[in-house]
PDB file of C-alpha atoms in Angstrom:
ATOM      1  CA  MET A  30     -30.720  13.081  11.877  1.00  0.00           C
ATOM      2  CA  GLN A  31     -29.054   9.925  13.047  1.00  0.00           C
ATOM      3  CA  VAL A  32     -30.679   6.557  13.340  1.00  0.00           C
ATOM      4  CA  ILE A  33     -29.285   4.043  15.751  1.00  0.00           C
ATOM      5  CA  THR A  34     -30.143   0.428  15.281  1.00  0.00           C
ATOM      6  CA  PHE A  35     -29.041  -2.739  16.895  1.00  0.00           C
ATOM      7  CA  LYS A  36     -29.516  -6.275  15.942  1.00  0.00           C
ATOM      8  CA  ALA A  37     -30.304  -8.803  18.616  1.00  0.00           C
ATOM      9  CA  LYS A  38     -30.745 -12.495  18.484  1.00  0.00           C
ATOM     10  CA  PRO A  39     -33.922 -13.991  20.002  1.00  0.00           C
ATOM     11  CA  LYS A  40     -31.867 -15.432  22.910  1.00  0.00           C
ATOM     12  CA  THR A  41     -30.572 -11.951  23.753  1.00  0.00           C
ATOM     13  CA  ILE A  42     -34.059 -10.429  23.670  1.00  0.00           C
ATOM     14  CA  PHE A  43     -35.368 -13.255  25.873  1.00  0.00           C
ATOM     15  CA  GLY A  44     -32.495 -12.681  28.331  1.00  0.00           C
ATOM     16  CA  ILE A  45     -33.238  -8.938  28.542  1.00  0.00           C
ATOM     17  CA  ILE A  46     -36.966  -9.593  29.114  1.00  0.00           C
ATOM     18  CA  LEU A  47     -36.147 -12.214  31.756  1.00  0.00           C
ATOM     19  CA  ALA A  48     -33.819  -9.785  33.558  1.00  0.00           C
ATOM     20  CA  LEU A  49     -36.457  -7.020  33.515  1.00  0.00           C
ATOM     21  CA  VAL A  50     -39.121  -9.381  34.863  1.00  0.00           C
ATOM     22  CA  GLY A  51     -36.709 -10.492  37.598  1.00  0.00           C
ATOM     23  CA  ILE A  52     -36.050  -6.898  38.638  1.00  0.00           C
ATOM     24  CA  ALA A  53     -39.794  -6.193  38.676  1.00  0.00           C
ATOM     25  CA  VAL A  54     -40.444  -9.220  40.907  1.00  0.00           C
ATOM     26  CA  ILE A  55     -37.706  -8.155  43.329  1.00  0.00           C
ATOM     27  CA  LEU A  56     -39.073  -4.603  43.507  1.00  0.00           C
ATOM     28  CA  LEU A  57     -42.651  -5.804  44.065  1.00  0.00           C
ATOM     29  CA  THR A  58     -41.509  -8.181  46.788  1.00  0.00           C
ATOM     30  CA  PHE A  59     -39.539  -5.441  48.515  1.00  0.00           C
ATOM     31  CA  VAL A  60     -42.395  -2.935  48.354  1.00  0.00           C
ATOM     32  CA  SER A  61     -44.988  -5.442  49.607  1.00  0.00           C
ATOM     33  CA  ASN A  62     -42.778  -6.450  52.545  1.00  0.00           C
ATOM     34  CA  HIS A  63     -41.699  -2.938  53.516  1.00  0.00           C
ATOM     35  CA  GLY A  64     -44.541  -0.676  52.506  1.00  0.00           C
ATOM     36  CA  GLY A  65     -47.567   0.466  54.464  1.00  0.00           C
ATOM     37  CA  LYS A  66     -48.016  -0.289  58.134  1.00  0.00           C
ATOM     38  CA  THR A  67     -45.231  -2.070  59.909  1.00  0.00           C
ATOM     39  CA  GLN A  68     -46.233  -5.138  61.863  1.00  0.00           C
ATOM     40  CA  GLN A  69     -45.063  -5.317  65.452  1.00  0.00           C
ATOM     41  CA  THR A  70     -42.691  -8.261  65.659  1.00  0.00           C
ATOM     42  CA  SER A  71     -41.613  -7.973  69.244  1.00  0.00           C
ATOM     43  CA  ALA A  72     -43.256  -7.259  72.530  1.00  0.00           C
ATOM     44  CA  ALA A  73     -42.556  -4.001  74.297  1.00  0.00           C
ATOM     45  CA  PRO A  74     -39.668  -4.640  76.702  1.00  0.00           C
ATOM     46  CA  VAL A  75     -40.868  -5.694  80.139  1.00  0.00           C
ATOM     47  CA  ALA A  76     -38.469  -5.003  82.993  1.00  0.00           C
ATOM     48  CA  CYS A  77     -38.149  -8.103  85.169  1.00  0.00           C
ATOM     49  CA  ALA A  78     -34.807  -7.522  86.878  1.00  0.00           C
ATOM     50  CA  THR A  79     -36.218  -7.512  90.403  1.00  0.00           C
ATOM     51  CA  GLU A  80     -38.720  -9.638  92.260  1.00  0.00           C
ATOM     52  CA  GLU A  81     -40.977  -6.594  92.614  1.00  0.00           C
ATOM     53  CA  GLU A  82     -40.993  -6.048  88.818  1.00  0.00           C
ATOM     54  CA  ARG A  83     -41.780  -9.703  88.123  1.00  0.00           C
ATOM     55  CA  ASN A  84     -44.530  -9.758  90.778  1.00  0.00           C
ATOM     56  CA  ALA A  85     -46.016  -6.539  89.378  1.00  0.00           C
ATOM     57  CA  TYR A  86     -46.012  -7.999  85.850  1.00  0.00           C
ATOM     58  CA  LEU A  87     -47.859 -11.178  86.857  1.00  0.00           C
ATOM     59  CA  THR A  88     -50.287  -9.185  88.991  1.00  0.00           C
ATOM     60  CA  SER A  89     -50.967  -6.784  86.088  1.00  0.00           C
ATOM     61  CA  LEU A  90     -52.090  -9.807  84.058  1.00  0.00           C
ATOM     62  CA  GLY A  91     -54.501 -10.828  86.816  1.00  0.00           C
ATOM     63  CA  TRP A  92     -52.537 -13.790  88.150  1.00  0.00           C
ATOM     64  CA  GLU A  93     -52.325 -14.661  91.826  1.00  0.00           C
ATOM     65  CA  PHE A  94     -49.383 -16.748  92.944  1.00  0.00           C
ATOM     66  CA  ASP A  95     -47.398 -18.053  95.839  1.00  0.00           C
ATOM     67  CA  GLY A  96     -43.882 -19.339  95.932  1.00  0.00           C
ATOM     68  CA  MET A  97     -41.172 -18.753  93.385  1.00  0.00           C
ATOM     69  CA  SER A  98     -38.110 -20.645  92.271  1.00  0.00           C
ATOM     70  CA  GLU A  99     -35.402 -19.715  89.821  1.00  0.00           C
ATOM     71  CA  LYS A 100     -33.053 -21.636  87.594  1.00  0.00           C
ATOM     72  CA  GLU A 101     -30.326 -20.508  85.225  1.00  0.00           C
ATOM     73  CA  ILE A 102     -30.360 -21.966  81.718  1.00  0.00           C
ATOM     74  CA  THR A 103     -28.516 -21.540  78.445  1.00  0.00           C
ATOM     75  CA  ILE A 104     -30.661 -21.125  75.363  1.00  0.00           C
ATOM     76  CA  PRO A 105     -29.229 -23.564  72.798  1.00  0.00           C
ATOM     77  CA  GLN A 106     -27.474 -22.373  69.643  1.00  0.00           C
ATOM     78  CA  VAL A 107     -29.367 -24.960  67.578  1.00  0.00           C
ATOM     79  CA  PHE A 108     -33.040 -25.504  68.343  1.00  0.00           C
ATOM     80  CA  ASN A 109     -34.458 -29.015  68.442  1.00  0.00           C
ATOM     81  CA  GLN A 110     -38.167 -29.612  67.772  1.00  0.00           C
ATOM     82  CA  VAL A 111     -39.115 -28.867  71.395  1.00  0.00           C
ATOM     83  CA  TYR A 112     -37.423 -25.454  71.308  1.00  0.00           C
ATOM     84  CA  THR A 113     -38.850 -24.738  67.853  1.00  0.00           C
ATOM     85  CA  ASN A 114     -42.377 -25.449  69.139  1.00  0.00           C
ATOM     86  CA  TYR A 115     -41.758 -23.453  72.324  1.00  0.00           C
ATOM     87  CA  ASN A 116     -40.443 -20.511  70.308  1.00  0.00           C
ATOM     88  CA  ALA A 117     -43.588 -20.578  68.152  1.00  0.00           C
ATOM     89  CA  ILE A 118     -45.597 -19.923  71.341  1.00  0.00           C
ATOM     90  CA  GLN A 119     -43.174 -17.140  72.255  1.00  0.00           C
ATOM     91  CA  LYS A 120     -43.542 -15.530  68.820  1.00  0.00           C
ATOM     92  CA  GLU A 121     -47.333 -15.409  69.325  1.00  0.00           C
ATOM     93  CA  GLN A 122     -46.621 -13.139  72.312  1.00  0.00           C
ATOM     94  CA  GLY A 123     -44.086 -10.974  70.486  1.00  0.00           C
ATOM     95  CA  PHE A 124     -40.978 -12.679  71.865  1.00  0.00           C
ATOM     96  CA  ASP A 125     -38.377 -14.522  69.795  1.00  0.00           C
ATOM     97  CA  LEU A 126     -35.806 -16.772  71.428  1.00  0.00           C
ATOM     98  CA  GLU A 127     -33.853 -17.061  68.169  1.00  0.00           C
ATOM     99  CA  LYS A 128     -32.397 -13.642  68.998  1.00  0.00           C
ATOM    100  CA  HIS A 129     -31.032 -15.092  72.248  1.00  0.00           C
ATOM    101  CA  ARG A 130     -29.374 -18.291  71.010  1.00  0.00           C
ATOM    102  CA  GLY A 131     -26.400 -19.221  73.180  1.00  0.00           C
ATOM    103  CA  GLU A 132     -27.303 -16.685  75.884  1.00  0.00           C
ATOM    104  CA  THR A 133     -27.680 -17.462  79.567  1.00  0.00           C
ATOM    105  CA  ALA A 134     -31.084 -16.608  81.015  1.00  0.00           C
ATOM    106  CA  THR A 135     -32.974 -17.184  84.242  1.00  0.00           C
ATOM    107  CA  ILE A 136     -36.341 -18.923  84.471  1.00  0.00           C
ATOM    108  CA  TYR A 137     -38.487 -17.672  87.339  1.00  0.00           C
ATOM    109  CA  THR A 138     -41.268 -20.146  88.135  1.00  0.00           C
ATOM    110  CA  TYR A 139     -44.377 -19.102  90.069  1.00  0.00           C
ATOM    111  CA  ASN A 140     -47.168 -21.323  91.430  1.00  0.00           C
ATOM    112  CA  ILE A 141     -50.394 -19.861  90.032  1.00  0.00           C
ATOM    113  CA  THR A 142     -53.295 -20.090  92.494  1.00  0.00           C
ATOM    114  CA  ASN A 143     -56.185 -18.696  90.384  1.00  0.00           C
ATOM    115  CA  TYR A 144     -56.110 -20.685  87.136  1.00  0.00           C
ATOM    116  CA  LYS A 145     -59.680 -21.981  86.826  1.00  0.00           C
ATOM    117  CA  ASN A 146     -59.986 -24.949  89.220  1.00  0.00           C
ATOM    118  CA  ASN A 147     -56.438 -26.138  88.619  1.00  0.00           C
ATOM    119  CA  LYS A 148     -53.894 -25.690  91.414  1.00  0.00           C
ATOM    120  CA  ASN A 149     -51.004 -27.323  89.509  1.00  0.00           C
ATOM    121  CA  VAL A 150     -50.429 -24.487  87.018  1.00  0.00           C
ATOM    122  CA  ILE A 151     -47.158 -22.604  86.984  1.00  0.00           C
ATOM    123  CA  ALA A 152     -46.044 -19.460  85.203  1.00  0.00           C
ATOM    124  CA  ASN A 153     -42.521 -19.294  83.819  1.00  0.00           C
ATOM    125  CA  LEU A 154     -40.835 -15.959  83.166  1.00  0.00           C
ATOM    126  CA  LEU A 155     -37.689 -16.223  81.049  1.00  0.00           C
ATOM    127  CA  VAL A 156     -35.459 -13.239  81.803  1.00  0.00           C
ATOM    128  CA  SER A 157     -32.178 -12.138  80.239  1.00  0.00           C
ATOM    129  CA  ASP A 158     -30.300  -9.016  81.350  1.00  0.00           C
ATOM    130  CA  GLY A 159     -33.283  -7.947  83.441  1.00  0.00           C
ATOM    131  CA  VAL A 160     -35.724  -8.032  80.500  1.00  0.00           C
ATOM    132  CA  LEU A 161     -38.502 -10.559  79.868  1.00  0.00           C
ATOM    133  CA  ILE A 162     -37.675 -12.581  76.730  1.00  0.00           C
ATOM    134  CA  GLY A 163     -40.281 -15.327  77.058  1.00  0.00           C
ATOM    135  CA  ALA A 164     -43.159 -16.521  79.238  1.00  0.00           C
ATOM    136  CA  ASP A 165     -45.627 -19.373  79.516  1.00  0.00           C
ATOM    137  CA  LEU A 166     -48.271 -21.063  81.615  1.00  0.00           C
ATOM    138  CA  CYS A 167     -48.129 -24.816  82.004  1.00  0.00           C
ATOM    139  CA  ASP A 168     -49.391 -27.718  84.032  1.00  0.00           C
ATOM    140  CA  PRO A 169     -46.593 -30.240  84.349  1.00  0.00           C
ATOM    141  CA  ALA A 170     -48.817 -32.516  86.477  1.00  0.00           C
ATOM    142  CA  ALA A 171     -51.542 -32.978  83.858  1.00  0.00           C
ATOM    143  CA  LYS A 172     -51.749 -36.369  82.141  1.00  0.00           C
ATOM    144  CA  ASP A 173     -50.574 -34.962  78.838  1.00  0.00           C
ATOM    145  CA  GLY A 174     -49.651 -31.587  80.307  1.00  0.00           C
ATOM    146  CA  PHE A 175     -50.249 -28.294  78.614  1.00  0.00           C
ATOM    147  CA  LEU A 176     -48.148 -25.312  77.782  1.00  0.00           C
ATOM    148  CA  VAL A 177     -49.652 -22.050  76.539  1.00  0.00           C
ATOM    149  CA  ALA A 178     -48.711 -18.419  76.151  1.00  0.00           C
ATOM    150  CA  LEU A 179     -48.822 -16.298  79.290  1.00  0.00           C
ATOM    151  CA  THR A 180     -51.842 -14.071  78.795  1.00  0.00           C
ATOM    152  CA  SER A 181     -54.178 -12.042  80.937  1.00  0.00           C
ATOM    153  CA  ASN A 182     -56.354 -14.001  83.322  1.00  0.00           C
ATOM    154  CA  ASP A 183     -59.703 -12.910  81.876  1.00  0.00           C
ATOM    155  CA  ALA A 184     -61.659 -15.950  83.068  1.00  0.00           C
ATOM    156  CA  LYS A 185     -61.703 -15.666  86.856  1.00  0.00           C
ATOM    157  CA  THR A 186     -63.156 -19.058  87.738  1.00  0.00           C
TER     158      THR A 186
END
């Protein structure tokens, strides 16, 4: 029978314990972030390449509209506070403009005619390569304005 022994200084033992605790923390973090149900982080792709597809999308949400304009934009590489705040609204809907930094996109703007008693509301659809990458409702004429996520029109007032 052989007996193997090793002598370790307290600093060495502390270092080994610290390394083992570090590995355990990394494993627990990985498992908690990747285990169980996966959270949906992006919206299902919505085709918006044609006017008919965009009209059908807005109509499916219950919005009535007249008139449309379009404008080409470039999503900035570096977001300022305005873009950071706007992207937070997009993330609530399952979109993320950070994935599209530096890309050219088209904003299609529709005059919404059935938003409560407000006739100044517009819907913006942000489209890149024929796919919706962002959307919002806003009232640029309001005193302080408002900008919210584009959702279903559940309150038909």
